[in-house]
């Protein structure tokens, strides 16, 4: 690539700045948990978390994998879609990730307590929720967009020594998330439904764009 496209470059810069903020802000007394996303029934939920959580990460490895994946797929997708549509894809996929994650939490709460807001029903915050952080849902949307536009593009994936077509690689990752999402493995702290929500929105957005593009052509 002769250069990093504008939208991708700005997203990576914002992610890096938030990563530094997660290190620096606690030293001046700011609780960075205010930036992570909590379920709306939590006493710690704030509206701005719907955006800020996307750029925060659960450690350097989490940040590194998301940044590498976003760079690897995002540059090509932005060149194809244009900056405006690429940023729409990223944000909408992130919000889709939140929606499906919250939907899964709501289903579990309703099946156990008969309400999706048990704390508010009781009038006190007795039930505690863990936060969600990271751009993984948005990155899944970008990856799906790439696979739809370039399904037969050969990719090298981490430690696998031979190329895999994009349609197989991305499909495999989604199947793994499906299995783990419904497997409810003990100790699994990954928000798999968030990944699936981002992938679903990326699929819908890109399919809609492709169909309209072909109509225009």
PDB file of N, CA, C and O in Angstrom, residues 158-198:
ATOM      1  N   UNK A 158      -1.738 -16.029  10.621  1.00  0.00           N
ATOM      2  CA  UNK A 158      -0.903 -16.312  11.782  1.00  0.00           C
ATOM      3  C   UNK A 158       0.141 -17.387  11.496  1.00  0.00           C
ATOM      4  O   UNK A 158       1.019 -17.196  10.689  1.00  0.00           O
ATOM      5  N   UNK A 159       0.024 -18.537  12.168  1.00  0.00           N
ATOM      6  CA  UNK A 159       1.077 -19.553  12.087  1.00  0.00           C
ATOM      7  C   UNK A 159       0.777 -20.660  11.073  1.00  0.00           C
ATOM      8  O   UNK A 159       1.502 -21.642  11.005  1.00  0.00           O
ATOM      9  N   UNK A 160      -0.298 -20.506  10.295  1.00  0.00           N
ATOM     10  CA  UNK A 160      -0.605 -21.500   9.270  1.00  0.00           C
ATOM     11  C   UNK A 160       0.291 -21.232   8.061  1.00  0.00           C
ATOM     12  O   UNK A 160       0.249 -20.138   7.488  1.00  0.00           O
ATOM     13  N   UNK A 161       1.117 -22.186   7.648  1.00  0.00           N
ATOM     14  CA  UNK A 161       2.157 -21.928   6.645  1.00  0.00           C
ATOM     15  C   UNK A 161       1.686 -21.923   5.194  1.00  0.00           C
ATOM     16  O   UNK A 161       2.508 -21.912   4.293  1.00  0.00           O
ATOM     17  N   UNK A 162       0.384 -21.958   4.952  1.00  0.00           N
ATOM     18  CA  UNK A 162      -0.084 -21.941   3.569  1.00  0.00           C
ATOM     19  C   UNK A 162      -1.288 -20.996   3.461  1.00  0.00           C
ATOM     20  O   UNK A 162      -2.023 -20.776   4.430  1.00  0.00           O
ATOM     21  N   UNK A 163      -1.504 -20.420   2.279  1.00  0.00           N
ATOM     22  CA  UNK A 163      -2.580 -19.427   2.113  1.00  0.00           C
ATOM     23  C   UNK A 163      -3.967 -20.058   2.167  1.00  0.00           C
ATOM     24  O   UNK A 163      -4.171 -21.198   1.764  1.00  0.00           O
ATOM     25  N   UNK A 164      -4.926 -19.276   2.673  1.00  0.00           N
ATOM     26  CA  UNK A 164      -6.317 -19.701   2.764  1.00  0.00           C
ATOM     27  C   UNK A 164      -7.172 -18.622   2.110  1.00  0.00           C
ATOM     28  O   UNK A 164      -6.945 -17.427   2.308  1.00  0.00           O
ATOM     29  N   UNK A 165      -8.158 -19.031   1.338  1.00  0.00           N
ATOM     30  CA  UNK A 165      -9.040 -18.063   0.700  1.00  0.00           C
ATOM     31  C   UNK A 165      -9.854 -17.318   1.764  1.00  0.00           C
ATOM     32  O   UNK A 165     -10.257 -17.903   2.771  1.00  0.00           O
ATOM     33  N   UNK A 166     -10.099 -16.051   1.508  1.00  0.00           N
ATOM     34  CA  UNK A 166     -10.777 -15.192   2.480  1.00  0.00           C
ATOM     35  C   UNK A 166     -12.129 -15.761   2.894  1.00  0.00           C
ATOM     36  O   UNK A 166     -12.501 -15.714   4.077  1.00  0.00           O
ATOM     37  N   UNK A 167     -12.896 -16.302   1.944  1.00  0.00           N
ATOM     38  CA  UNK A 167     -14.235 -16.802   2.265  1.00  0.00           C
ATOM     39  C   UNK A 167     -14.169 -17.976   3.242  1.00  0.00           C
ATOM     40  O   UNK A 167     -15.072 -18.146   4.073  1.00  0.00           O
ATOM     41  N   UNK A 168     -13.109 -18.790   3.170  1.00  0.00           N
ATOM     42  CA  UNK A 168     -12.974 -19.919   4.082  1.00  0.00           C
ATOM     43  C   UNK A 168     -12.444 -19.478   5.446  1.00  0.00           C
ATOM     44  O   UNK A 168     -12.906 -19.961   6.483  1.00  0.00           O
ATOM     45  N   UNK A 169     -11.481 -18.569   5.433  1.00  0.00           N
ATOM     46  CA  UNK A 169     -10.882 -18.111   6.684  1.00  0.00           C
ATOM     47  C   UNK A 169     -11.901 -17.389   7.551  1.00  0.00           C
ATOM     48  O   UNK A 169     -12.067 -17.710   8.741  1.00  0.00           O
ATOM     49  N   UNK A 170     -12.612 -16.424   6.962  1.00  0.00           N
ATOM     50  CA  UNK A 170     -13.591 -15.654   7.730  1.00  0.00           C
ATOM     51  C   UNK A 170     -14.753 -16.545   8.167  1.00  0.00           C
ATOM     52  O   UNK A 170     -15.236 -16.447   9.303  1.00  0.00           O
ATOM     53  N   UNK A 171     -15.205 -17.427   7.294  1.00  0.00           N
ATOM     54  CA  UNK A 171     -16.286 -18.357   7.662  1.00  0.00           C
ATOM     55  C   UNK A 171     -15.872 -19.247   8.824  1.00  0.00           C
ATOM     56  O   UNK A 171     -16.665 -19.511   9.735  1.00  0.00           O
ATOM     57  N   UNK A 172     -14.635 -19.738   8.798  1.00  0.00           N
ATOM     58  CA  UNK A 172     -14.127 -20.582   9.879  1.00  0.00           C
ATOM     59  C   UNK A 172     -14.134 -19.835  11.209  1.00  0.00           C
ATOM     60  O   UNK A 172     -14.548 -20.381  12.241  1.00  0.00           O
ATOM     61  N   UNK A 173     -13.695 -18.575  11.192  1.00  0.00           N
ATOM     62  CA  UNK A 173     -13.665 -17.783  12.422  1.00  0.00           C
ATOM     63  C   UNK A 173     -15.069 -17.564  12.975  1.00  0.00           C
ATOM     64  O   UNK A 173     -15.287 -17.604  14.191  1.00  0.00           O
ATOM     65  N   UNK A 174     -16.032 -17.340  12.087  1.00  0.00           N
ATOM     66  CA  UNK A 174     -17.410 -17.128  12.528  1.00  0.00           C
ATOM     67  C   UNK A 174     -17.994 -18.418  13.110  1.00  0.00           C
ATOM     68  O   UNK A 174     -18.694 -18.390  14.129  1.00  0.00           O
ATOM     69  N   UNK A 175     -17.699 -19.556  12.489  1.00  0.00           N
ATOM     70  CA  UNK A 175     -18.186 -20.846  13.006  1.00  0.00           C
ATOM     71  C   UNK A 175     -17.616 -21.108  14.397  1.00  0.00           C
ATOM     72  O   UNK A 175     -18.333 -21.571  15.299  1.00  0.00           O
ATOM     73  N   UNK A 176     -16.342 -20.809  14.587  1.00  0.00           N
ATOM     74  CA  UNK A 176     -15.723 -20.976  15.907  1.00  0.00           C
ATOM     75  C   UNK A 176     -16.447 -20.129  16.947  1.00  0.00           C
ATOM     76  O   UNK A 176     -16.735 -20.583  18.068  1.00  0.00           O
ATOM     77  N   UNK A 177     -16.758 -18.881  16.591  1.00  0.00           N
ATOM     78  CA  UNK A 177     -17.476 -18.010  17.525  1.00  0.00           C
ATOM     79  C   UNK A 177     -18.877 -18.536  17.802  1.00  0.00           C
ATOM     80  O   UNK A 177     -19.370 -18.432  18.927  1.00  0.00           O
ATOM     81  N   UNK A 178     -19.540 -19.080  16.793  1.00  0.00           N
ATOM     82  CA  UNK A 178     -20.870 -19.661  17.005  1.00  0.00           C
ATOM     83  C   UNK A 178     -20.818 -20.808  18.005  1.00  0.00           C
ATOM     84  O   UNK A 178     -21.635 -20.882  18.930  1.00  0.00           O
ATOM     85  N   UNK A 179     -19.850 -21.688  17.825  1.00  0.00           N
ATOM     86  CA  UNK A 179     -19.708 -22.838  18.720  1.00  0.00           C
ATOM     87  C   UNK A 179     -19.425 -22.376  20.146  1.00  0.00           C
ATOM     88  O   UNK A 179     -20.048 -22.853  21.113  1.00  0.00           O
ATOM     89  N   UNK A 180     -18.497 -21.432  20.289  1.00  0.00           N
ATOM     90  CA  UNK A 180     -18.136 -20.956  21.626  1.00  0.00           C
ATOM     91  C   UNK A 180     -19.245 -20.117  22.249  1.00  0.00           C
ATOM     92  O   UNK A 180     -19.432 -20.130  23.472  1.00  0.00           O
ATOM     93  N   UNK A 181     -19.994 -19.387  21.420  1.00  0.00           N
ATOM     94  CA  UNK A 181     -21.080 -18.551  21.946  1.00  0.00           C
ATOM     95  C   UNK A 181     -22.160 -19.400  22.606  1.00  0.00           C
ATOM     96  O   UNK A 181     -22.690 -19.044  23.665  1.00  0.00           O
ATOM     97  N   UNK A 182     -22.491 -20.524  21.981  1.00  0.00           N
ATOM     98  CA  UNK A 182     -23.543 -21.379  22.532  1.00  0.00           C
ATOM     99  C   UNK A 182     -22.990 -22.478  23.432  1.00  0.00           C
ATOM    100  O   UNK A 182     -23.753 -23.219  24.060  1.00  0.00           O
ATOM    101  N   UNK A 183     -21.651 -22.577  23.508  1.00  0.00           N
ATOM    102  CA  UNK A 183     -21.045 -23.602  24.346  1.00  0.00           C
ATOM    103  C   UNK A 183     -21.002 -23.239  25.810  1.00  0.00           C
ATOM    104  O   UNK A 183     -20.972 -24.115  26.680  1.00  0.00           O
ATOM    105  N   UNK A 184     -21.024 -21.921  26.120  1.00  0.00           N
ATOM    106  CA  UNK A 184     -20.989 -21.454  27.513  1.00  0.00           C
ATOM    107  C   UNK A 184     -19.869 -22.121  28.309  1.00  0.00           C
ATOM    108  O   UNK A 184     -20.086 -22.671  29.390  1.00  0.00           O
ATOM    109  N   UNK A 185     -18.665 -22.080  27.748  1.00  0.00           N
ATOM    110  CA  UNK A 185     -17.536 -22.698  28.429  1.00  0.00           C
ATOM    111  C   UNK A 185     -17.144 -21.906  29.669  1.00  0.00           C
ATOM    112  O   UNK A 185     -17.102 -20.674  29.645  1.00  0.00           O
ATOM    113  N   UNK A 186     -16.858 -22.598  30.725  1.00  0.00           N
ATOM    114  CA  UNK A 186     -16.472 -21.946  31.972  1.00  0.00           C
ATOM    115  C   UNK A 186     -15.116 -21.254  31.800  1.00  0.00           C
ATOM    116  O   UNK A 186     -14.171 -21.822  31.259  1.00  0.00           O
ATOM    117  N   UNK A 187     -15.041 -20.016  32.245  1.00  0.00           N
ATOM    118  CA  UNK A 187     -13.805 -19.263  32.153  1.00  0.00           C
ATOM    119  C   UNK A 187     -13.613 -18.529  30.834  1.00  0.00           C
ATOM    120  O   UNK A 187     -12.617 -17.825  30.662  1.00  0.00           O
ATOM    121  N   UNK A 188     -14.555 -18.688  29.908  1.00  0.00           N
ATOM    122  CA  UNK A 188     -14.467 -17.983  28.621  1.00  0.00           C
ATOM    123  C   UNK A 188     -15.058 -16.591  28.796  1.00  0.00           C
ATOM    124  O   UNK A 188     -16.270 -16.422  28.936  1.00  0.00           O
ATOM    125  N   UNK A 189     -14.199 -15.579  28.778  1.00  0.00           N
ATOM    126  CA  UNK A 189     -14.632 -14.200  29.021  1.00  0.00           C
ATOM    127  C   UNK A 189     -14.793 -13.404  27.725  1.00  0.00           C
ATOM    128  O   UNK A 189     -15.007 -12.193  27.767  1.00  0.00           O
ATOM    129  N   UNK A 190     -14.693 -14.072  26.580  1.00  0.00           N
ATOM    130  CA  UNK A 190     -14.813 -13.381  25.295  1.00  0.00           C
ATOM    131  C   UNK A 190     -16.293 -13.207  24.943  1.00  0.00           C
ATOM    132  O   UNK A 190     -17.093 -14.139  25.077  1.00  0.00           O
ATOM    133  N   UNK A 191     -16.647 -12.012  24.475  1.00  0.00           N
ATOM    134  CA  UNK A 191     -18.029 -11.714  24.083  1.00  0.00           C
ATOM    135  C   UNK A 191     -18.259 -12.208  22.649  1.00  0.00           C
ATOM    136  O   UNK A 191     -18.256 -11.433  21.695  1.00  0.00           O
ATOM    137  N   UNK A 192     -18.489 -13.501  22.514  1.00  0.00           N
ATOM    138  CA  UNK A 192     -18.617 -14.093  21.180  1.00  0.00           C
ATOM    139  C   UNK A 192     -19.835 -13.558  20.429  1.00  0.00           C
ATOM    140  O   UNK A 192     -19.797 -13.424  19.198  1.00  0.00           O
ATOM    141  N   UNK A 193     -20.906 -13.266  21.146  1.00  0.00           N
ATOM    142  CA  UNK A 193     -22.089 -12.723  20.477  1.00  0.00           C
ATOM    143  C   UNK A 193     -21.803 -11.329  19.903  1.00  0.00           C
ATOM    144  O   UNK A 193     -22.414 -10.934  18.916  1.00  0.00           O
ATOM    145  N   UNK A 194     -20.887 -10.607  20.514  1.00  0.00           N
ATOM    146  CA  UNK A 194     -20.492  -9.311  19.968  1.00  0.00           C
ATOM    147  C   UNK A 194     -19.784  -9.493  18.626  1.00  0.00           C
ATOM    148  O   UNK A 194     -20.025  -8.757  17.666  1.00  0.00           O
ATOM    149  N   UNK A 195     -18.918 -10.498  18.549  1.00  0.00           N
ATOM    150  CA  UNK A 195     -18.256 -10.808  17.282  1.00  0.00           C
ATOM    151  C   UNK A 195     -19.290 -11.139  16.209  1.00  0.00           C
ATOM    152  O   UNK A 195     -19.214 -10.656  15.076  1.00  0.00           O
ATOM    153  N   UNK A 196     -20.257 -11.960  16.579  1.00  0.00           N
ATOM    154  CA  UNK A 196     -21.277 -12.387  15.622  1.00  0.00           C
ATOM    155  C   UNK A 196     -22.161 -11.218  15.206  1.00  0.00           C
ATOM    156  O   UNK A 196     -22.565 -11.124  14.039  1.00  0.00           O
ATOM    157  N   UNK A 197     -22.468 -10.329  16.137  1.00  0.00           N
ATOM    158  CA  UNK A 197     -23.275  -9.152  15.802  1.00  0.00           C
ATOM    159  C   UNK A 197     -22.568  -8.242  14.817  1.00  0.00           C
ATOM    160  O   UNK A 197     -23.181  -7.741  13.867  1.00  0.00           O
ATOM    161  N   UNK A 198     -21.269  -8.030  15.043  1.00  0.00           N
ATOM    162  CA  UNK A 198     -20.489  -7.220  14.108  1.00  0.00           C
ATOM    163  C   UNK A 198     -20.410  -7.854  12.742  1.00  0.00           C
ATOM    164  O   UNK A 198     -20.542  -7.180  11.711  1.00  0.00           O
TER     165      UNK A 198
END
